Short mmCIF file of C-alpha atoms in Angstrom, two decimals:
data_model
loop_
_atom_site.label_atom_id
_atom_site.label_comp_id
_atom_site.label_asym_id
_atom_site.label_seq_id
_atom_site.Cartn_x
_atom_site.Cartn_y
_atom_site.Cartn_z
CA UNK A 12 0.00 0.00 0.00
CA UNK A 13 1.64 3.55 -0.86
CA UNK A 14 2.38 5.53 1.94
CA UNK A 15 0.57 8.54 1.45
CA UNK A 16 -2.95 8.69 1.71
CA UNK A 17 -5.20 11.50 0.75
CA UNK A 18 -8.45 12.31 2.19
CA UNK A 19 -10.67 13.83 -0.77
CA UNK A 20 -13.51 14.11 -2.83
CA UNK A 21 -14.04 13.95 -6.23
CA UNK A 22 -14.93 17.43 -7.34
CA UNK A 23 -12.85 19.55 -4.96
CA UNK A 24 -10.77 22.03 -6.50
CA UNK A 25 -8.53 22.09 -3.43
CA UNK A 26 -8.28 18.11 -2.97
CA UNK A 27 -7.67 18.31 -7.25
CA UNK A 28 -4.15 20.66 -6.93
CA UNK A 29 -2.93 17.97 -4.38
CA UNK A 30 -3.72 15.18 -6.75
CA UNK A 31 -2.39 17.17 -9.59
CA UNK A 32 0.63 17.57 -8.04
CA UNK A 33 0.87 13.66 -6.53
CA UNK A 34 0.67 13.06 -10.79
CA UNK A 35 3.08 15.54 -12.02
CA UNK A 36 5.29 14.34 -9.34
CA UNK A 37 4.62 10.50 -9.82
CA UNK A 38 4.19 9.90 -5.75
CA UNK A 39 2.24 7.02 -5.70
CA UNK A 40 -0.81 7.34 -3.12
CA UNK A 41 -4.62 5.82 -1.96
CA UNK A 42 -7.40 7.91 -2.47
CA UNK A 43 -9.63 7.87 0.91
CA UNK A 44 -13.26 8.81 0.00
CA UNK A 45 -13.88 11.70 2.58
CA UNK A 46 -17.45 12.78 2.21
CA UNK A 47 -19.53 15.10 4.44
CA UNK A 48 -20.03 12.37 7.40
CA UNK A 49 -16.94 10.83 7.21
CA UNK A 50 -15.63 14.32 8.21
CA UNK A 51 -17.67 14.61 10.51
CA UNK A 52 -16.31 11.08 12.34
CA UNK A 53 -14.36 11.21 15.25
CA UNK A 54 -11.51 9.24 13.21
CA UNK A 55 -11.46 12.07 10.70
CA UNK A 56 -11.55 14.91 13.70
CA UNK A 57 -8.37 13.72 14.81
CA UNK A 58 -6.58 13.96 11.42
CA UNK A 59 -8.54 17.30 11.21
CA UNK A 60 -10.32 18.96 13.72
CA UNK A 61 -11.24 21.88 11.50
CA UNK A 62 -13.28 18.60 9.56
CA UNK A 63 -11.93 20.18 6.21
CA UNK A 64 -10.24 18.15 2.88
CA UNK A 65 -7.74 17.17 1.78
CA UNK A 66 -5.99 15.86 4.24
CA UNK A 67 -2.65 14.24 3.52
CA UNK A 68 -1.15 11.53 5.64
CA UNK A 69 2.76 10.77 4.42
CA UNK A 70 3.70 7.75 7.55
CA UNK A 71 3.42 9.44 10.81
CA UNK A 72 2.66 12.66 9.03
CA UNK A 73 -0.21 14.47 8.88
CA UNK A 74 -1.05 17.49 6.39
CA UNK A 75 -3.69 19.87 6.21
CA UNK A 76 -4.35 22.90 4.07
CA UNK A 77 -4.39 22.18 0.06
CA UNK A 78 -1.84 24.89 -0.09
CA UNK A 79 0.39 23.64 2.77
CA UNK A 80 0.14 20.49 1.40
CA UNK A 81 1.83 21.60 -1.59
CA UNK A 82 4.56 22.97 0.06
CA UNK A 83 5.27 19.86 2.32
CA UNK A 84 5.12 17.54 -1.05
CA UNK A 85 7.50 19.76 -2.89
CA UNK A 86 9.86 20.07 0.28
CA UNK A 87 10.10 16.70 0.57
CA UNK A 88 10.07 14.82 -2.38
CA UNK A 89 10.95 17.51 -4.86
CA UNK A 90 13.34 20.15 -3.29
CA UNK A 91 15.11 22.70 -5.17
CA UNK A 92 12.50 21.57 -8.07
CA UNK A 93 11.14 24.47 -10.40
CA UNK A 94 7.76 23.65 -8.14
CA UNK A 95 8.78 25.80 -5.45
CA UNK A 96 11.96 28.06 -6.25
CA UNK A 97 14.48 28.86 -3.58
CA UNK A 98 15.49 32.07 -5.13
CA UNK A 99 13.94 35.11 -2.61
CA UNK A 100 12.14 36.83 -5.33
CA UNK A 101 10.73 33.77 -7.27
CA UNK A 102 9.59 32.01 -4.12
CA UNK A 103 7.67 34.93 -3.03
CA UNK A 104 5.97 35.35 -6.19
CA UNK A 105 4.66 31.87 -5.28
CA UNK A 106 3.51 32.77 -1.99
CA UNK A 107 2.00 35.68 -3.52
CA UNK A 108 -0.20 33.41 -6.07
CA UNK A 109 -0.97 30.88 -3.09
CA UNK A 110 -2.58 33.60 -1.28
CA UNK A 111 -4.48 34.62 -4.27
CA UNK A 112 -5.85 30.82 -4.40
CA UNK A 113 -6.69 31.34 -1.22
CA UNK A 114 -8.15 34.77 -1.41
CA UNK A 115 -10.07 35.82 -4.75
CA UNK A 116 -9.98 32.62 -5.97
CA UNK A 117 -11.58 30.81 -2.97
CA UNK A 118 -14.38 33.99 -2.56
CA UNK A 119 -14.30 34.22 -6.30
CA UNK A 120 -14.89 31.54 -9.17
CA UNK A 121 -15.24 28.91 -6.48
CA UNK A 122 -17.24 30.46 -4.70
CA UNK A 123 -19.91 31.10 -7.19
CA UNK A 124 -19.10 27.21 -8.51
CA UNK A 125 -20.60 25.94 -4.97
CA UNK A 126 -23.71 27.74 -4.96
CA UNK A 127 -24.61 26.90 -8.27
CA UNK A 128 -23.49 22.93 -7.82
CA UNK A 129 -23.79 22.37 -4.65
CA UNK A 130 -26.27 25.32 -3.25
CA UNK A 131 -23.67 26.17 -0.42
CA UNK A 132 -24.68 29.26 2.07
CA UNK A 133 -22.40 31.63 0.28
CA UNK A 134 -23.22 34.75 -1.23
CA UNK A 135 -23.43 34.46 -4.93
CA UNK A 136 -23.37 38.33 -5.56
CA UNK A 137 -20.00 38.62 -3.65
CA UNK A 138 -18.51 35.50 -5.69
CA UNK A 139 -19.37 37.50 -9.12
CA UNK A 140 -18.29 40.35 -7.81
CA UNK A 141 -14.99 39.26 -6.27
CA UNK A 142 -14.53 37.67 -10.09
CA UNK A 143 -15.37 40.04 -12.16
CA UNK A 144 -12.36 42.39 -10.69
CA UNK A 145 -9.77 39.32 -10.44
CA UNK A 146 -10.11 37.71 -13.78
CA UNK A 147 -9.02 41.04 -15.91
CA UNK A 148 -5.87 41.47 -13.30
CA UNK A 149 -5.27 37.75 -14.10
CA UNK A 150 -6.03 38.17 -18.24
CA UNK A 151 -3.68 41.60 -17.95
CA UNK A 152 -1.06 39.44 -15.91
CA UNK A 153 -0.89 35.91 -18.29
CA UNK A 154 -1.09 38.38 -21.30
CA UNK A 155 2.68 38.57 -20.46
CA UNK A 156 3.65 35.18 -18.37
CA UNK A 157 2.96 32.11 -19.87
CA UNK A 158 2.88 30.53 -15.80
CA UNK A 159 1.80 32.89 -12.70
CA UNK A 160 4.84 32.91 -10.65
CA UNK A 161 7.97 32.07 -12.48
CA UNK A 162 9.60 30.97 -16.78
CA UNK A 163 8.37 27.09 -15.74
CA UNK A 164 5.00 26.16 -13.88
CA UNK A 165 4.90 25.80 -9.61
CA UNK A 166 2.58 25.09 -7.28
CA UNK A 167 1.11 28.58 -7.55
CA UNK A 168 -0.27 27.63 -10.77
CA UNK A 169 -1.60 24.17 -9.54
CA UNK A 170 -3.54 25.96 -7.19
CA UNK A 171 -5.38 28.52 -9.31
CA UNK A 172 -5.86 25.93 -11.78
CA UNK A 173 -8.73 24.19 -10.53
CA UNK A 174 -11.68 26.64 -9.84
CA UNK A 175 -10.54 29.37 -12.86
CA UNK A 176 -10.51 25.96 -15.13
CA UNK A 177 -13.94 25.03 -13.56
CA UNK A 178 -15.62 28.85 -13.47
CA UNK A 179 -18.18 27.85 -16.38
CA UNK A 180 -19.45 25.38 -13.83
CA UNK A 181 -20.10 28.55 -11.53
CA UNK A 182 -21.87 30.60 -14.19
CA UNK A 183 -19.23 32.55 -15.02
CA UNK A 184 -17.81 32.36 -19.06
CA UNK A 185 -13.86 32.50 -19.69
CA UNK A 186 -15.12 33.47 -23.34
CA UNK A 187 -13.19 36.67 -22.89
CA UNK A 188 -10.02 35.79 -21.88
CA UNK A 189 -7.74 34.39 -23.76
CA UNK A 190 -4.32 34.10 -21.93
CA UNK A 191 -6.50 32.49 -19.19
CA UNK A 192 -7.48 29.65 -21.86
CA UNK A 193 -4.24 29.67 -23.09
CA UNK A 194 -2.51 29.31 -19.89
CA UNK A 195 -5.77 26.59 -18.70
CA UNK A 196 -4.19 24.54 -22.05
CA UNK A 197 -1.00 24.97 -20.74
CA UNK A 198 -1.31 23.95 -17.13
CA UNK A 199 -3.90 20.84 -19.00
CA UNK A 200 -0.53 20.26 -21.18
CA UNK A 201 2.14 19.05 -18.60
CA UNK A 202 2.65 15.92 -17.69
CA UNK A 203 0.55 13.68 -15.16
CA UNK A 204 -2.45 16.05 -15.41
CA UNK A 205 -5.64 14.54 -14.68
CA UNK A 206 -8.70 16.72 -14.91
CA UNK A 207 -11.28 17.26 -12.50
CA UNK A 208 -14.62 15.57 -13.18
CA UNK A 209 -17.01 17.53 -15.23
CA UNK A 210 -20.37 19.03 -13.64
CA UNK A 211 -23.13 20.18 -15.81
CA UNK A 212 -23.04 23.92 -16.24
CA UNK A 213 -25.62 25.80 -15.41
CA UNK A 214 -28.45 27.20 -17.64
CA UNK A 215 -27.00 30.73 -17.79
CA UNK A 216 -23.76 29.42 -18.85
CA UNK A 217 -25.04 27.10 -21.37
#
């Protein structure tokens, strides 16, 4: 059995970047189905207690955070990889991009993604608008980068990826940019990629 187990579901954007990056890095690893009441289980608390996926367990070592996770898998089974540069200036433009997965993408495109799939208590108003001032900063940006942070692809871009690839699903078109499809074909173009599942998009994105 490998040793690292990941705790996810199937259409998570955040439990998808880990996975992406198990691929691209060809770590072997078992998928642990992690659904609403199995993180709600005392078993899962104590990987947990927050009850929030992905959870990565690597032997005695337990991960949580998507983006942390990242980190730790680069750290420690690809260091001084083009993943996560060591150079001051490149590695903070990494940090920078993590906290933008974390920030207007998170209240963004995935935001408005799980009210329309999955009718979560979020404010779909806020998600649009959140979205409709990132995406032109991110068109203006990849107009002139073909990755976020650095020449060659990190974990920066592994964690956009997921909800700006699956914003249709969320109502909201990428018709209009097209560095963001370009750099979408680009992330979709290296190797070990794996694609989330599709959802059905929603009538006013049809």
């Amino acid at each position: 059995m490998p040793a690292i187990q990941l705790y996810s579901t199937p259409f998570s954007g955040h439990c998808h970047r880990v996975t992406l990056l198990l691929n691209m890095l060809s770590l072997p690893f078992e998928v642990k189905e992690a659904q609403a009441d199995v993180r709600k289980s005392a078993e899962f608390l104590r990987l947990n207690p927050l009850g929030q996926i992905p959870v990565l367990v690597d032997d005695e070592h337990v991960i949580t955070d998507s983006n942390a996770i990242l980190v730790y898998l680069v750290k420690r089974y690809a260091p001084d990889s083009h993943w996560l540069p060591e150079d001051p200036l490149q590695a903070a433009e990494v940090q920078k991009w993590l906290s933008r997965a974390a920030g207007e993408v998170r209240f963004g495109p995935a935001s408005a993604r799980m009210v329309k799939q999955f009718s979560a208590p979020e404010s779909l108003e806020s998600a649009r608008a959140v979205t409709a001032k990132f995406l032109p900063q991110l068109e203006q940006h990849l107009e002139t980068h073909a990755f976020l942070a650095t020449a060659r692809a990190t974990i920066a871009d592994l964690a956009c990826y997921s909800y700006i690839a699956t914003a249709p699903e969320g109502g909201i078109s990428l018709a209009t940019y097209p560095a963001i499809q370009r750099w979408l074909t680009r992330i979709e173009s290296l190797p070990g990629f794996t694609p989330l599942p599709a959802l059905p998009l929603p009538e006013d994105e049809k």
